[in-house]
CSV table of C-alpha atoms in Angstrom, one decimal:
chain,number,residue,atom,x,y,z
A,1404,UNK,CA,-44.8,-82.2,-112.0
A,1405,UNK,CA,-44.3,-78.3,-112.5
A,1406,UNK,CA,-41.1,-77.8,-113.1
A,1407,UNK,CA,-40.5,-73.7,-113.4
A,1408,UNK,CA,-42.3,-72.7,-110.1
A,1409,UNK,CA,-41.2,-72.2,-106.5
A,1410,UNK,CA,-43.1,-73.4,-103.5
A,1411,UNK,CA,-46.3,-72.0,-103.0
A,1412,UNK,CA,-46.0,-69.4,-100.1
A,1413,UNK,CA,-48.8,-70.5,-97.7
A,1414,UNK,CA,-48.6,-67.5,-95.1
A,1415,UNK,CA,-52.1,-66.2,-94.6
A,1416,UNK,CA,-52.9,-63.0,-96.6
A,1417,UNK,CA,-55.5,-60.3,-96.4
A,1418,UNK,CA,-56.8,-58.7,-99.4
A,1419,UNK,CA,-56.9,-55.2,-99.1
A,1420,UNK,CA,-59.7,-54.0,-101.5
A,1421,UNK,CA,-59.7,-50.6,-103.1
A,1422,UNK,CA,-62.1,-49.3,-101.5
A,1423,UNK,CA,-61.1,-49.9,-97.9
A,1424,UNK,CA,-57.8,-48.8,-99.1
A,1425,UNK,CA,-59.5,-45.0,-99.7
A,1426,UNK,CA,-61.1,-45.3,-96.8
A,1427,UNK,CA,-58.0,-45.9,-94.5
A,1428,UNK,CA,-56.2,-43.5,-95.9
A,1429,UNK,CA,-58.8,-40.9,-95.8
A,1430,UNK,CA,-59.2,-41.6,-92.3
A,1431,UNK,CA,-55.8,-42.0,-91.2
A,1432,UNK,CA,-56.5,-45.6,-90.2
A,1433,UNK,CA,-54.4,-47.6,-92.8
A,1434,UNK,CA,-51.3,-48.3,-90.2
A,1435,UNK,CA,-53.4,-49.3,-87.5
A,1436,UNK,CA,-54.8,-51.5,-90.1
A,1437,UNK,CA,-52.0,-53.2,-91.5
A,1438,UNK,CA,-50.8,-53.6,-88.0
A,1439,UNK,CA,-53.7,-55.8,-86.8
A,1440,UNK,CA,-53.8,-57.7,-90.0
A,1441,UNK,CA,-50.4,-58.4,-88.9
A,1442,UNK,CA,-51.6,-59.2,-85.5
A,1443,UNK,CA,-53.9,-61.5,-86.9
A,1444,UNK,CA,-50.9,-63.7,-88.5
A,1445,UNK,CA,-50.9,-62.3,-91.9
A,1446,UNK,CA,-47.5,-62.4,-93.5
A,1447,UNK,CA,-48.8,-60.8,-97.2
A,1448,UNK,CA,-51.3,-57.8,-98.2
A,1449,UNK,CA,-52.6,-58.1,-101.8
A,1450,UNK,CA,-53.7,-55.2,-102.8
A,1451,UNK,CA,-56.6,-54.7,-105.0
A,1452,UNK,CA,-54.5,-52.3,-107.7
A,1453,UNK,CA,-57.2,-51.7,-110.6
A,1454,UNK,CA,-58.0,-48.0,-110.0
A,1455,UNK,CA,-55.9,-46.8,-107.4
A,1456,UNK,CA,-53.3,-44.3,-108.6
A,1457,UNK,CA,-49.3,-44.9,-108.6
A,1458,UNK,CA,-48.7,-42.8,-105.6
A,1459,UNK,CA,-51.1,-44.3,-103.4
A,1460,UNK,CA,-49.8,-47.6,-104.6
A,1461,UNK,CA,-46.3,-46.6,-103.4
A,1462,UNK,CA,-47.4,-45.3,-100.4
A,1463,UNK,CA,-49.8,-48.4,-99.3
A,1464,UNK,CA,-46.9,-50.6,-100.3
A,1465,UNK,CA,-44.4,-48.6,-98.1
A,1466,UNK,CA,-46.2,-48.5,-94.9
A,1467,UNK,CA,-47.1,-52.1,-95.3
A,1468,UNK,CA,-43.5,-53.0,-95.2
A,1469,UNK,CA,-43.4,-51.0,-92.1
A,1470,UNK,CA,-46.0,-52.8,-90.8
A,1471,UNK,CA,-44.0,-56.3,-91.3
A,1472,UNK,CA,-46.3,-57.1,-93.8
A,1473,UNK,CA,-45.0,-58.0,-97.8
A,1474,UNK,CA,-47.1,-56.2,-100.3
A,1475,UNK,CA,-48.2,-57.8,-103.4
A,1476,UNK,CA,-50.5,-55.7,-106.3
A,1477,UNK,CA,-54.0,-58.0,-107.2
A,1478,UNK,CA,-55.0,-57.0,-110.8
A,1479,UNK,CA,-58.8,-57.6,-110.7
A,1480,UNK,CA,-59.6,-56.1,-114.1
A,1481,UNK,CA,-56.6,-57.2,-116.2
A,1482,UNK,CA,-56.0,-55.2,-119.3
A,1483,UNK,CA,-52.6,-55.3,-121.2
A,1484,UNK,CA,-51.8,-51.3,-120.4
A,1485,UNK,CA,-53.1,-51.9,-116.9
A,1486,UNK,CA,-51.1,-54.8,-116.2
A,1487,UNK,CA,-48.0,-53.1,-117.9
A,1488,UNK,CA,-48.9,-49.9,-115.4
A,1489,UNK,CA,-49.5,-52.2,-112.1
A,1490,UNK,CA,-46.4,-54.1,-112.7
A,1491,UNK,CA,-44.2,-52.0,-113.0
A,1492,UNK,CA,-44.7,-49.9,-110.0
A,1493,UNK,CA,-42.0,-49.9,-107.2
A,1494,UNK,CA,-42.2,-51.6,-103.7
A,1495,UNK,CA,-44.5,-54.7,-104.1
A,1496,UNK,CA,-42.8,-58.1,-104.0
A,1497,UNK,CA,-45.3,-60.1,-106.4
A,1498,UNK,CA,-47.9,-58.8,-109.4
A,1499,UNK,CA,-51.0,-61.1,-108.9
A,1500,UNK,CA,-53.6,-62.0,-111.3
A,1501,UNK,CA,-56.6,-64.4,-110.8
A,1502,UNK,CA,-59.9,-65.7,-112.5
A,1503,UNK,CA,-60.6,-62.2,-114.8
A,1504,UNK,CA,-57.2,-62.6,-116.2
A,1505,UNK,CA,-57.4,-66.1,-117.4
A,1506,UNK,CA,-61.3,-66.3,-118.0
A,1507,UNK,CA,-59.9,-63.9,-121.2
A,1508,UNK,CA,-56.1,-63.3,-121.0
A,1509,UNK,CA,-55.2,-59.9,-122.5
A,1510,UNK,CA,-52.1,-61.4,-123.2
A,1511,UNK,CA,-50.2,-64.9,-123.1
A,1512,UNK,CA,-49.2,-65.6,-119.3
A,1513,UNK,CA,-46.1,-66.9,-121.0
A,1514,UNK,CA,-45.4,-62.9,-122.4
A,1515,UNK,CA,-46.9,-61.4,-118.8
A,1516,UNK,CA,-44.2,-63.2,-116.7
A,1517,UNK,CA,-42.0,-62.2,-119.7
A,1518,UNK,CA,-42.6,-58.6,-119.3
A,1519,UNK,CA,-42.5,-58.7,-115.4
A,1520,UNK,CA,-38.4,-58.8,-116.1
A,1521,UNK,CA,-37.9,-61.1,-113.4
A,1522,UNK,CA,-40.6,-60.2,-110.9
A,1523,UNK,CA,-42.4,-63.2,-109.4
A,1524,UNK,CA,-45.9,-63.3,-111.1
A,1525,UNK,CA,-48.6,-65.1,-108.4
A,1526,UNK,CA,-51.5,-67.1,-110.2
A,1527,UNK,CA,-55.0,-68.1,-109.0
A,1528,UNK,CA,-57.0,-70.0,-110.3
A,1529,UNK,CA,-60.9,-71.0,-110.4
A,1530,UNK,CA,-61.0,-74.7,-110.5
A,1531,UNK,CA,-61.8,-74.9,-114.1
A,1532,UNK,CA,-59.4,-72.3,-115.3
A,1533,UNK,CA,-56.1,-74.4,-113.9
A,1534,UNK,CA,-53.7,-75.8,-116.3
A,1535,UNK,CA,-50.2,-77.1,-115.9
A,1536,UNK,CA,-49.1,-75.1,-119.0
A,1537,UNK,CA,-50.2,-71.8,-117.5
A,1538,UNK,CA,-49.1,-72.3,-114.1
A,1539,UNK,CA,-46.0,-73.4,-115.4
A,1540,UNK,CA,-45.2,-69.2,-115.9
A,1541,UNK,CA,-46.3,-68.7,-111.9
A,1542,UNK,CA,-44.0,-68.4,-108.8
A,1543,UNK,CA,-47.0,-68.9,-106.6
A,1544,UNK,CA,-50.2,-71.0,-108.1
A,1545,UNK,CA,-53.1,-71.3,-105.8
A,1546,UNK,CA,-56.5,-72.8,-106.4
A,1547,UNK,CA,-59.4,-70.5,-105.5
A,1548,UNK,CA,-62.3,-72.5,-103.6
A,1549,UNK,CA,-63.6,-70.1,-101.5
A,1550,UNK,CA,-67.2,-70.9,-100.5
A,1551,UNK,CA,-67.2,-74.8,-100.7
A,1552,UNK,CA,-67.5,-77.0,-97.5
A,1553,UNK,CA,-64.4,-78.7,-96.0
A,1554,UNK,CA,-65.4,-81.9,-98.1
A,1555,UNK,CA,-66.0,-80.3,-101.2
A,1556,UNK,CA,-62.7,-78.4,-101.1
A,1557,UNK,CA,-61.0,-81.9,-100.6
A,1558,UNK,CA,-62.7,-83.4,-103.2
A,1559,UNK,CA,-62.1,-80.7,-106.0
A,1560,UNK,CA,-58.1,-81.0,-104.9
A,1561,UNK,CA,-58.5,-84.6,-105.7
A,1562,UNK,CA,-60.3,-84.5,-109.4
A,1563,UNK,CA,-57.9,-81.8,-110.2
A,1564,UNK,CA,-55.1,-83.8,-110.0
A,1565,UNK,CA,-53.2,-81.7,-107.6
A,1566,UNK,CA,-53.6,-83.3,-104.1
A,1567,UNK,CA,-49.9,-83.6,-102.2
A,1568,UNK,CA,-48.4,-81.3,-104.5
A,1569,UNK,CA,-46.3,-78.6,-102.1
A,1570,UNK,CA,-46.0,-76.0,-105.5
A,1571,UNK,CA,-50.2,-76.1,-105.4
A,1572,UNK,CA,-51.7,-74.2,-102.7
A,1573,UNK,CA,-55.5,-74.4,-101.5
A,1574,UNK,CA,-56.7,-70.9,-100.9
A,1575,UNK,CA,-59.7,-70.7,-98.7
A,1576,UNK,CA,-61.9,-67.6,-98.0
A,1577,UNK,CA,-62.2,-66.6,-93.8
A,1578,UNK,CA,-64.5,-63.5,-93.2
A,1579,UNK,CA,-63.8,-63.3,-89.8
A,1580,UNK,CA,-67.1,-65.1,-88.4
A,1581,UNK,CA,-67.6,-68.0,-86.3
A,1582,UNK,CA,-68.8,-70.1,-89.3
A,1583,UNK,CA,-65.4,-69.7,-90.9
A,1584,UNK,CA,-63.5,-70.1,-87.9
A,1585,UNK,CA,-65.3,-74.1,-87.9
A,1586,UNK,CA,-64.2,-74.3,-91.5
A,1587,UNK,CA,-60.7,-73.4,-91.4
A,1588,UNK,CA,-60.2,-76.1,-88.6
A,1589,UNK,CA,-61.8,-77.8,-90.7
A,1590,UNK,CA,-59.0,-77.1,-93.5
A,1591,UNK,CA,-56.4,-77.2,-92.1
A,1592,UNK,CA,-56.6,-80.7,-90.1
A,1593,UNK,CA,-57.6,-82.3,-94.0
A,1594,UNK,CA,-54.7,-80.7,-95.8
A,1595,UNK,CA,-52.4,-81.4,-93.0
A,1596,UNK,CA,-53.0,-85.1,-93.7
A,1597,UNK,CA,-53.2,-84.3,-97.3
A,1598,UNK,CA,-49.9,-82.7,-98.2
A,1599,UNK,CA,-51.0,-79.5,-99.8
A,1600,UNK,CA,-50.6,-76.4,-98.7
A,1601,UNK,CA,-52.9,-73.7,-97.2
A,1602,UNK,CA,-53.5,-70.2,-98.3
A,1603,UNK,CA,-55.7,-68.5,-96.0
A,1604,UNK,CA,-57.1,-66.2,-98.0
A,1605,UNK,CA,-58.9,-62.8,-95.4
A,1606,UNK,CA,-60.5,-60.0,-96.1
A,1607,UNK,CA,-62.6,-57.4,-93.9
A,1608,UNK,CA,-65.6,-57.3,-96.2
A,1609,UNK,CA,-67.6,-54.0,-95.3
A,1610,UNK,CA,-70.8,-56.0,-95.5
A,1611,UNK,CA,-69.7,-58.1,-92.6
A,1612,UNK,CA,-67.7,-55.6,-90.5
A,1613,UNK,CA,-70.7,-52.9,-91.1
A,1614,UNK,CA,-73.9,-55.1,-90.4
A,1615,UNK,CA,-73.9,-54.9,-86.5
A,1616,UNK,CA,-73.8,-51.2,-87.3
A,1617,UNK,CA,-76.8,-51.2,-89.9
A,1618,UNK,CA,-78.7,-53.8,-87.8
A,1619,UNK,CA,-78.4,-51.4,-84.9
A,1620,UNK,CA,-79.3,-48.2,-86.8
A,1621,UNK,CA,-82.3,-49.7,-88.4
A,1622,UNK,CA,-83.2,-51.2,-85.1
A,1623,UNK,CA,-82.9,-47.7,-83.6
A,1624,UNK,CA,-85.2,-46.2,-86.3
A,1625,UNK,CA,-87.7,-48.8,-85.8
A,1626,UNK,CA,-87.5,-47.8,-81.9
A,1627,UNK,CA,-88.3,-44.4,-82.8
A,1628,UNK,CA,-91.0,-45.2,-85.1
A,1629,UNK,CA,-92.9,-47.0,-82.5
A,1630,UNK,CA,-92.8,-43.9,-80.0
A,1631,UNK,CA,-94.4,-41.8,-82.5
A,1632,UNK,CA,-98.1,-41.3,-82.1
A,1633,UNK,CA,-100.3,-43.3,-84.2
């Protein structure tokens, strides 16, 4: 059994990537944002961190909070200075690292929690990355099985080793269609019975929320083409 880490938080989060954070803020549209991830149940907003500079990393963080949302920085492209830089920036609750960091870990995870001076340090891990010795140095340890069917997620919990434990969450990917919508039910009726929890994992993927646009424009275009004369 782990021994050193705390419950795994199993609120539903939305990533926040970096480049819909610019694009937000550039259009004054991050607080409506945050608000209606918060409408949609999300209790966390991980914040893809890499690239963005410290102010906009305070300022994200501070409206989030007034949004009722907790803000936690997601280290994508882990470096030892970058992680040193990311985690020690004010106002987020949680540094986050998750497959780049321990497909090659710039430093021991042992030393990152280390340097984090108390600061909870959230883990996720690809399948065949997880270890009980790294997720030993975690305060939150979820398993990253994003794109597999309901029974393939429940199976992979099961050859892990970790089905029932409540410090273990399953994080599962939602995009917002109808397809995921089946899935989740899906989820969350098998871990239920299962005993492990859920970590709904949301993002609004500009390839998803912008298609209806592009389909429309291209269909459009191809309207116009056809009323030329041939």
């Amino acid at each position: 059994m782990l021994t050193g880490s705390l419950p795994a938080q199993a609120a539903d989060g939305y990533w926040l990537d970096q480049y819909n954070a610019l694009l937000y803020l550039g259009s004054l549209r991050l607080d409506p944002e945050l608000r209606e991830m918060r409408r949609a149940g999300a209790a966390v907003v991980m914040v893809h961190a890499d690239s963005l500079p410290e102010p906009l990393l305070r300022w994200i963080a501070w409206r989030s909070k007034r949004a009722g949302l907790t803000p936690v920085a997601w280290i994508q492209r882990p470096s030892a200075s970058n992680l040193r830089r990311v985690g020690a920036i004010s106002g987020y609750a949680a540094l986050q690292v998750d497959d780049h960091f321990f497909a090659a870990p710039p430093v021991p995870i042992a030393q990152l929690k280390a340097d984090l001076a108390g600061r909870p340090l959230w883990c996720s891990f690809q399948p065949g990355q997880y270890s009980w010795y790294a997720a030993q140095s975690c305060d939150h340890v979820d398993l990253q099985l994003y794109r597999q069917s309901c029974d393939a997620t429940v199976d992979s919990v099961y050859r892990l080793g970790v089905a029932g434990r409540s410090d273990t969450a399953v994080a599962v990917y939602h995009d917002g269609s109808d397809a995921d919508d089946r899935r989740l039910s899906c989820f969350r009726e098998q871990f239920a019975a299962i005993g492990n929890r859920l970590f709904v994992f949301k993002w609004k993927n500009p390839e998803h929320w912008l298609s209806p646009m592009t389909r429309r424009l291209w269909q459009v275009l191809g309207d116009l083409r056809s009323l030329q004369p041939g």
